[in-house]
PDB file of C-alpha atoms in Angstrom:
ATOM      1  CA  GLY A   3     -19.375  -5.218  12.313  1.00  0.00           C
ATOM      2  CA  ALA A   4     -17.029  -2.336  12.723  1.00  0.00           C
ATOM      3  CA  VAL A   5     -17.629   0.518  10.265  1.00  0.00           C
ATOM      4  CA  VAL A   6     -15.334   3.454   9.358  1.00  0.00           C
ATOM      5  CA  SER A   7     -16.928   6.118   7.382  1.00  0.00           C
ATOM      6  CA  GLN A   8     -14.474   8.472   5.270  1.00  0.00           C
ATOM      7  CA  HIS A   9     -15.609  11.716   3.600  1.00  0.00           C
ATOM      8  CA  PRO A  10     -15.426  13.078   1.161  1.00  0.00           C
ATOM      9  CA  SER A  11     -14.997  10.143  -1.385  1.00  0.00           C
ATOM     10  CA  TRP A  12     -13.521  12.341  -3.866  1.00  0.00           C
ATOM     11  CA  VAL A  13     -12.546  16.132  -4.157  1.00  0.00           C
ATOM     12  CA  ILE A  14     -11.072  18.293  -6.485  1.00  0.00           C
ATOM     13  CA  CYS A  15      -9.098  21.473  -5.377  1.00  0.00           C
ATOM     14  CA  LYS A  16      -7.215  24.210  -6.859  1.00  0.00           C
ATOM     15  CA  SER A  17      -3.487  24.303  -6.282  1.00  0.00           C
ATOM     16  CA  GLY A  18      -2.521  26.319  -3.041  1.00  0.00           C
ATOM     17  CA  THR A  19      -5.719  25.535  -1.333  1.00  0.00           C
ATOM     18  CA  SER A  20      -6.324  23.077   1.725  1.00  0.00           C
ATOM     19  CA  VAL A  21      -8.443  20.010   1.839  1.00  0.00           C
ATOM     20  CA  LYS A  22      -9.726  18.423   4.823  1.00  0.00           C
ATOM     21  CA  ILE A  23     -10.539  14.626   4.744  1.00  0.00           C
ATOM     22  CA  GLU A  24     -12.596  13.063   7.714  1.00  0.00           C
ATOM     23  CA  CYS A  25     -12.488   9.685   9.116  1.00  0.00           C
ATOM     24  CA  ARG A  26     -15.055   8.402  11.553  1.00  0.00           C
ATOM     25  CA  SER A  27     -15.625   5.215  13.562  1.00  0.00           C
ATOM     26  CA  LEU A  28     -19.331   4.930  13.463  1.00  0.00           C
ATOM     27  CA  ASP A  29     -19.839   1.894  15.952  1.00  0.00           C
ATOM     28  CA  PHE A  30     -16.840   1.641  18.054  1.00  0.00           C
ATOM     29  CA  GLN A  31     -14.127   3.849  19.602  1.00  0.00           C
ATOM     30  CA  ALA A  32     -10.788   4.152  17.930  1.00  0.00           C
ATOM     31  CA  THR A  33      -8.071   5.465  20.082  1.00  0.00           C
ATOM     32  CA  THR A  34      -5.740   4.887  17.107  1.00  0.00           C
ATOM     33  CA  MET A  35      -6.307   5.517  13.487  1.00  0.00           C
ATOM     34  CA  PHE A  36      -3.862   5.206  10.577  1.00  0.00           C
ATOM     35  CA  TRP A  37      -3.750   7.241   7.373  1.00  0.00           C
ATOM     36  CA  TYR A  38      -2.475   5.635   4.082  1.00  0.00           C
ATOM     37  CA  ARG A  39      -1.618   7.006   0.587  1.00  0.00           C
ATOM     38  CA  GLN A  40      -2.003   4.934  -2.467  1.00  0.00           C
ATOM     39  CA  PHE A  41      -0.532   6.087  -5.799  1.00  0.00           C
ATOM     40  CA  PRO A  42      -1.948   4.383  -9.021  1.00  0.00           C
ATOM     41  CA  LYS A  43      -0.976   0.697  -9.149  1.00  0.00           C
ATOM     42  CA  GLN A  44       1.123   0.918  -5.949  1.00  0.00           C
ATOM     43  CA  SER A  45       0.871  -0.261  -2.324  1.00  0.00           C
ATOM     44  CA  LEU A  46      -0.869   1.533   0.379  1.00  0.00           C
ATOM     45  CA  MET A  47       1.928   3.588   2.069  1.00  0.00           C
ATOM     46  CA  LEU A  48       1.550   4.444   5.784  1.00  0.00           C
ATOM     47  CA  MET A  49       1.717   8.214   6.297  1.00  0.00           C
ATOM     48  CA  ALA A  50       0.964   8.497   9.906  1.00  0.00           C
ATOM     49  CA  THR A  51      -0.516   7.134  13.099  1.00  0.00           C
ATOM     50  CA  SER A  52      -3.257   9.200  14.589  1.00  0.00           C
ATOM     51  CA  ASN A  53      -3.642   8.988  18.346  1.00  0.00           C
ATOM     52  CA  GLU A  54      -6.548  10.380  20.170  1.00  0.00           C
ATOM     53  CA  GLY A  55      -5.631  13.461  22.416  1.00  0.00           C
ATOM     54  CA  SER A  56      -1.984  13.550  21.229  1.00  0.00           C
ATOM     55  CA  LYS A  57       0.034  14.423  18.365  1.00  0.00           C
ATOM     56  CA  ALA A  58       0.260  12.137  15.361  1.00  0.00           C
ATOM     57  CA  THR A  59       3.312   9.998  14.487  1.00  0.00           C
ATOM     58  CA  TYR A  60       4.506  10.563  11.118  1.00  0.00           C
ATOM     59  CA  GLU A  61       6.447   7.972   8.948  1.00  0.00           C
ATOM     60  CA  GLN A  62       9.739   8.931   7.574  1.00  0.00           C
ATOM     61  CA  GLY A  63       9.462  11.178   4.693  1.00  0.00           C
ATOM     62  CA  VAL A  64       6.147  12.441   5.352  1.00  0.00           C
ATOM     63  CA  GLU A  65       5.883  16.283   5.796  1.00  0.00           C
ATOM     64  CA  LYS A  66       4.027  16.814   9.266  1.00  0.00           C
ATOM     65  CA  ASP A  67       3.317  20.416   8.318  1.00  0.00           C
ATOM     66  CA  LYS A  68       1.839  19.634   4.994  1.00  0.00           C
ATOM     67  CA  PHE A  69      -0.245  16.711   6.177  1.00  0.00           C
ATOM     68  CA  LEU A  70      -1.988  17.881   9.343  1.00  0.00           C
ATOM     69  CA  ILE A  71      -3.672  15.152  11.342  1.00  0.00           C
ATOM     70  CA  ASN A  72      -6.103  15.884  14.234  1.00  0.00           C
ATOM     71  CA  HIS A  73      -7.726  13.122  16.406  1.00  0.00           C
ATOM     72  CA  ALA A  74      -9.871  15.268  18.514  1.00  0.00           C
ATOM     73  CA  SER A  75     -12.293  12.427  19.804  1.00  0.00           C
ATOM     74  CA  LEU A  76     -12.460   8.672  19.930  1.00  0.00           C
ATOM     75  CA  THR A  77     -14.447   8.516  16.870  1.00  0.00           C
ATOM     76  CA  LEU A  78     -12.916  11.039  14.579  1.00  0.00           C
ATOM     77  CA  SER A  79      -9.628  11.738  12.982  1.00  0.00           C
ATOM     78  CA  THR A  80      -9.063  14.251  10.121  1.00  0.00           C
ATOM     79  CA  LEU A  81      -6.273  14.724   7.586  1.00  0.00           C
ATOM     80  CA  THR A  82      -5.660  18.008   6.250  1.00  0.00           C
ATOM     81  CA  VAL A  83      -3.712  18.654   3.001  1.00  0.00           C
ATOM     82  CA  THR A  84      -2.417  22.086   3.276  1.00  0.00           C
ATOM     83  CA  SER A  85      -1.279  24.255   0.288  1.00  0.00           C
ATOM     84  CA  ALA A  86      -2.184  21.234  -2.002  1.00  0.00           C
ATOM     85  CA  HIS A  87      -0.230  20.837  -5.215  1.00  0.00           C
ATOM     86  CA  PRO A  88      -0.589  18.659  -8.167  1.00  0.00           C
ATOM     87  CA  GLU A  89       1.690  16.090  -6.832  1.00  0.00           C
ATOM     88  CA  ASP A  90      -0.389  15.595  -3.845  1.00  0.00           C
ATOM     89  CA  SER A  91      -3.059  14.082  -6.016  1.00  0.00           C
ATOM     90  CA  SER A  92      -3.619  10.468  -4.893  1.00  0.00           C
ATOM     91  CA  PHE A  93      -6.037   8.051  -3.058  1.00  0.00           C
ATOM     92  CA  TYR A  94      -5.929   8.607   0.745  1.00  0.00           C
ATOM     93  CA  ILE A  95      -7.361   5.913   2.912  1.00  0.00           C
ATOM     94  CA  CYS A  96      -7.895   5.839   6.724  1.00  0.00           C
ATOM     95  CA  SER A  97      -8.154   2.857   8.989  1.00  0.00           C
ATOM     96  CA  ALA A  98      -9.019   2.283  12.534  1.00  0.00           C
ATOM     97  CA  ARG A  99      -8.237  -0.585  14.883  1.00  0.00           C
ATOM     98  CA  ASP A 100     -11.603  -2.163  16.270  1.00  0.00           C
ATOM     99  CA  ASN A 101     -12.326  -3.545  19.506  1.00  0.00           C
ATOM    100  CA  GLY A 102     -10.646  -6.939  18.519  1.00  0.00           C
ATOM    101  CA  TYR A 103      -7.643  -7.231  16.618  1.00  0.00           C
ATOM    102  CA  GLY A 104      -9.105  -6.196  13.233  1.00  0.00           C
ATOM    103  CA  TYR A 105      -8.537  -3.058  11.200  1.00  0.00           C
ATOM    104  CA  THR A 106     -11.447  -1.458   9.348  1.00  0.00           C
ATOM    105  CA  PHE A 107     -10.737   0.761   6.551  1.00  0.00           C
ATOM    106  CA  GLY A 108     -12.634   3.694   5.174  1.00  0.00           C
ATOM    107  CA  SER A 109     -13.704   3.836   1.506  1.00  0.00           C
ATOM    108  CA  GLY A 110     -10.858   6.194   0.575  1.00  0.00           C
ATOM    109  CA  THR A 111     -10.765   9.630  -0.755  1.00  0.00           C
ATOM    110  CA  ARG A 112      -9.559  10.568  -4.403  1.00  0.00           C
ATOM    111  CA  LEU A 113      -7.806  13.894  -4.176  1.00  0.00           C
ATOM    112  CA  THR A 114      -7.104  15.734  -7.437  1.00  0.00           C
ATOM    113  CA  VAL A 115      -5.353  19.084  -7.322  1.00  0.00           C
ATOM    114  CA  VAL A 116      -5.565  21.130 -10.352  1.00  0.00           C
TER     115      VAL A 116
ATOM    116  CA  ASP B   1      13.149  -0.905   2.398  1.00  0.00           C
ATOM    117  CA  GLN B   2      10.273  -3.002   1.373  1.00  0.00           C
ATOM    118  CA  GLN B   3       9.317  -4.994   4.412  1.00  0.00           C
ATOM    119  CA  VAL B   4       6.496  -6.766   2.870  1.00  0.00           C
ATOM    120  CA  LYS B   5       6.958  -8.012  -0.798  1.00  0.00           C
ATOM    121  CA  GLN B   6       4.487  -9.397  -3.355  1.00  0.00           C
ATOM    122  CA  ASN B   7       6.893 -10.302  -6.061  1.00  0.00           C
ATOM    123  CA  SER B   8       4.075 -11.167  -8.555  1.00  0.00           C
ATOM    124  CA  PRO B   9       2.272  -8.029  -9.854  1.00  0.00           C
ATOM    125  CA  SER B  10      -0.482 -10.155 -11.603  1.00  0.00           C
ATOM    126  CA  LEU B  11      -1.952 -13.643 -11.911  1.00  0.00           C
ATOM    127  CA  SER B  12      -4.445 -15.130 -14.225  1.00  0.00           C
ATOM    128  CA  VAL B  13      -6.369 -18.278 -13.445  1.00  0.00           C
ATOM    129  CA  GLN B  14      -9.299 -20.195 -14.969  1.00  0.00           C
ATOM    130  CA  GLU B  15     -12.555 -20.247 -12.979  1.00  0.00           C
ATOM    131  CA  GLY B  16     -12.721 -23.258 -10.752  1.00  0.00           C
ATOM    132  CA  ARG B  17      -9.056 -23.663 -10.450  1.00  0.00           C
ATOM    133  CA  ILE B  18      -6.966 -22.691  -7.417  1.00  0.00           C
ATOM    134  CA  SER B  19      -5.364 -19.254  -7.109  1.00  0.00           C
ATOM    135  CA  ILE B  20      -2.321 -18.974  -5.023  1.00  0.00           C
ATOM    136  CA  LEU B  21      -1.024 -15.627  -4.099  1.00  0.00           C
ATOM    137  CA  ASN B  22       2.384 -15.137  -2.402  1.00  0.00           C
ATOM    138  CA  CYS B  23       3.699 -12.833   0.081  1.00  0.00           C
ATOM    139  CA  ASP B  24       7.442 -12.500   1.705  1.00  0.00           C
ATOM    140  CA  TYR B  25       8.362 -10.403   4.539  1.00  0.00           C
ATOM    141  CA  THR B  26      11.595  -9.477   6.260  1.00  0.00           C
ATOM    142  CA  ASN B  27      10.773  -8.250   9.630  1.00  0.00           C
ATOM    143  CA  SER B  28      10.802 -10.894  12.199  1.00  0.00           C
ATOM    144  CA  MET B  29       8.717  -8.706  14.743  1.00  0.00           C
ATOM    145  CA  PHE B  30       5.699  -9.140  12.590  1.00  0.00           C
ATOM    146  CA  ASP B  31       3.354 -11.329  14.418  1.00  0.00           C
ATOM    147  CA  TYR B  32       0.091 -10.885  12.617  1.00  0.00           C
ATOM    148  CA  PHE B  33      -0.608 -11.122   8.955  1.00  0.00           C
ATOM    149  CA  LEU B  34      -3.679 -10.168   6.981  1.00  0.00           C
ATOM    150  CA  TRP B  35      -5.084 -10.590   3.255  1.00  0.00           C
ATOM    151  CA  TYR B  36      -7.109  -7.879   1.781  1.00  0.00           C
ATOM    152  CA  LYS B  37      -9.018  -7.564  -1.487  1.00  0.00           C
ATOM    153  CA  LYS B  38      -9.360  -3.983  -3.096  1.00  0.00           C
ATOM    154  CA  TYR B  39     -11.184  -2.683  -6.207  1.00  0.00           C
ATOM    155  CA  PRO B  40      -9.950   0.638  -7.723  1.00  0.00           C
ATOM    156  CA  ALA B  41     -11.081   3.822  -5.878  1.00  0.00           C
ATOM    157  CA  GLU B  42     -12.277   1.767  -2.743  1.00  0.00           C
ATOM    158  CA  GLY B  43     -10.946   0.868   0.593  1.00  0.00           C
ATOM    159  CA  PRO B  44      -9.543  -2.505   1.231  1.00  0.00           C
ATOM    160  CA  THR B  45     -11.702  -5.260   2.381  1.00  0.00           C
ATOM    161  CA  PHE B  46     -10.533  -7.719   4.840  1.00  0.00           C
ATOM    162  CA  LEU B  47     -10.358 -11.229   3.711  1.00  0.00           C
ATOM    163  CA  ILE B  48      -8.540 -13.492   6.243  1.00  0.00           C
ATOM    164  CA  SER B  49      -5.781 -13.189   8.737  1.00  0.00           C
ATOM    165  CA  ILE B  50      -3.333 -15.433  10.646  1.00  0.00           C
ATOM    166  CA  SER B  51      -1.465 -14.966  13.840  1.00  0.00           C
ATOM    167  CA  SER B  52       2.301 -16.014  13.876  1.00  0.00           C
ATOM    168  CA  ILE B  53       1.623 -18.605  16.331  1.00  0.00           C
ATOM    169  CA  LYS B  54      -0.421 -20.500  13.678  1.00  0.00           C
ATOM    170  CA  ASP B  55       0.650 -21.882  10.296  1.00  0.00           C
ATOM    171  CA  LYS B  56      -2.613 -22.274   8.655  1.00  0.00           C
ATOM    172  CA  ASN B  57      -6.111 -20.533   8.794  1.00  0.00           C
ATOM    173  CA  GLU B  58      -9.074 -21.394   6.857  1.00  0.00           C
ATOM    174  CA  ASP B  59     -12.233 -19.635   6.064  1.00  0.00           C
ATOM    175  CA  GLY B  60     -14.551 -20.930   3.333  1.00  0.00           C
ATOM    176  CA  ARG B  61     -12.693 -20.807  -0.065  1.00  0.00           C
ATOM    177  CA  PHE B  62      -9.945 -18.846   1.461  1.00  0.00           C
ATOM    178  CA  THR B  63      -6.818 -20.449   3.243  1.00  0.00           C
ATOM    179  CA  VAL B  64      -3.745 -18.464   4.418  1.00  0.00           C
ATOM    180  CA  PHE B  65      -0.704 -20.513   5.083  1.00  0.00           C
ATOM    181  CA  LEU B  66       2.374 -19.017   7.083  1.00  0.00           C
ATOM    182  CA  ASN B  67       5.844 -20.404   6.861  1.00  0.00           C
ATOM    183  CA  LYS B  68       7.735 -18.241   9.684  1.00  0.00           C
ATOM    184  CA  SER B  69      11.063 -19.871   8.997  1.00  0.00           C
ATOM    185  CA  ALA B  70      10.834 -18.688   5.480  1.00  0.00           C
ATOM    186  CA  LYS B  71       9.075 -15.524   6.339  1.00  0.00           C
ATOM    187  CA  HIS B  72       6.669 -16.403   3.683  1.00  0.00           C
ATOM    188  CA  LEU B  73       2.828 -16.603   3.622  1.00  0.00           C
ATOM    189  CA  SER B  74       0.470 -17.566   0.827  1.00  0.00           C
ATOM    190  CA  LEU B  75      -3.527 -17.146   0.207  1.00  0.00           C
ATOM    191  CA  HIS B  76      -5.168 -19.941  -1.645  1.00  0.00           C
ATOM    192  CA  ILE B  77      -8.601 -19.311  -3.192  1.00  0.00           C
ATOM    193  CA  VAL B  78     -10.330 -22.577  -4.271  1.00  0.00           C
ATOM    194  CA  PRO B  79     -12.260 -22.849  -6.308  1.00  0.00           C
ATOM    195  CA  SER B  80     -11.691 -19.373  -7.854  1.00  0.00           C
ATOM    196  CA  GLN B  81     -14.480 -17.367  -9.152  1.00  0.00           C
ATOM    197  CA  PRO B  82     -14.735 -14.469 -11.631  1.00  0.00           C
ATOM    198  CA  GLY B  83     -15.863 -12.254  -8.747  1.00  0.00           C
ATOM    199  CA  ASP B  84     -12.512 -12.824  -7.173  1.00  0.00           C
ATOM    200  CA  SER B  85     -11.071 -10.622  -9.685  1.00  0.00           C
ATOM    201  CA  ALA B  86      -9.300  -7.806  -7.913  1.00  0.00           C
ATOM    202  CA  VAL B  87      -6.175  -6.554  -6.334  1.00  0.00           C
ATOM    203  CA  TYR B  88      -5.007  -8.568  -3.206  1.00  0.00           C
ATOM    204  CA  PHE B  89      -2.703  -7.015  -0.778  1.00  0.00           C
ATOM    205  CA  CYS B  90      -0.950  -8.843   1.954  1.00  0.00           C
ATOM    206  CA  ALA B  91      -0.202  -6.832   5.226  1.00  0.00           C
ATOM    207  CA  ALA B  92       1.714  -7.494   8.348  1.00  0.00           C
ATOM    208  CA  SER B  93       1.725  -5.920  11.724  1.00  0.00           C
ATOM    209  CA  SER B  94       3.861  -6.052  14.937  1.00  0.00           C
ATOM    210  CA  ASN B  95       3.114  -4.759  18.415  1.00  0.00           C
ATOM    211  CA  THR B  96       3.199  -1.155  17.078  1.00  0.00           C
ATOM    212  CA  GLY B  97      -0.201  -1.677  15.615  1.00  0.00           C
ATOM    213  CA  LYS B  98       0.855  -0.364  12.161  1.00  0.00           C
ATOM    214  CA  LEU B  99       0.036  -2.350   9.201  1.00  0.00           C
ATOM    215  CA  ILE B 100       2.658  -2.686   6.493  1.00  0.00           C
ATOM    216  CA  PHE B 101       1.295  -3.370   3.030  1.00  0.00           C
ATOM    217  CA  GLY B 102       2.805  -5.407   0.146  1.00  0.00           C
ATOM    218  CA  GLN B 103       2.736  -4.016  -3.462  1.00  0.00           C
ATOM    219  CA  GLY B 104      -0.472  -5.909  -4.480  1.00  0.00           C
ATOM    220  CA  THR B 105      -1.234  -8.741  -6.812  1.00  0.00           C
ATOM    221  CA  THR B 106      -3.928  -8.343  -9.502  1.00  0.00           C
ATOM    222  CA  LEU B 107      -5.717 -11.571  -9.771  1.00  0.00           C
ATOM    223  CA  GLN B 108      -7.850 -12.163 -12.875  1.00  0.00           C
ATOM    224  CA  VAL B 109     -10.146 -15.185 -12.822  1.00  0.00           C
ATOM    225  CA  LYS B 110     -11.284 -16.027 -16.413  1.00  0.00           C
ATOM    226  CA  PRO B 111     -14.819 -17.659 -16.892  1.00  0.00           C
TER     227      PRO B 111
END
C-alpha cells in the first residue's frame, strides 16, 4: 500500500531557531500533500495544502512566513518552522493523496521548542 | 466554524459489545467521508470510508453509515475489542481534496 515517511519523528530546538520537517511519499507520486497540526487532545487542524511546483495554499490564520512549505518534487514536501517559539510546540503531521482516492498520513513529528 | 463535529469526547464500552461513534457535518459540499484511528504521537490510520452516493459501507467489524439529509455519519464497531481502544477521528472532504477533521472521540473498550 501507499506509504508516507515523515522525518524527524521528534525534535527539540531552541527558541529562535528553525526546524525543517520532511514528508516523502515512498511508493507513489503525490502532486498534493497536506500539512496538519495537532495540539494535545484536539483535532488535526489543516495548515496548508502543498502543491508540487507551485506555492502552497495556506488556511486562514496560518502565517505563511513562519511556516514555509516547499514541494520541490512529486515525492517530497518540507515544512520549515522559522524562528520557532514555545507556542509552536505541537505535533505536525503530513498526508498525501495516493493514486486512488485515499489519504496516507505520515507518522508525525513532535516539535518541542525550549 | 467547526465543519465536522464529534460531540462525544469519550466513549466506554464492554468488550464484545457494539461501539457507535457519531459525527455531524455542516458543509453540504462534502462528498467523501473517512474514519481514522489514532494513537498518541502517531499519524492517523485509515479505517473505512464512504462516498456520499452510498449510505452504508462495511469492512469486517467496521461499518460506516451515512445519513445525508441529517448530515450525520456513524461508525459501528462490532464486536468491540480492547485493541480498538484509541482516538477515532471522522474526516470529510469535498472536491478541493482537503480533509477536515472532527475533534475526535476517545474509545475505551474494557475487557
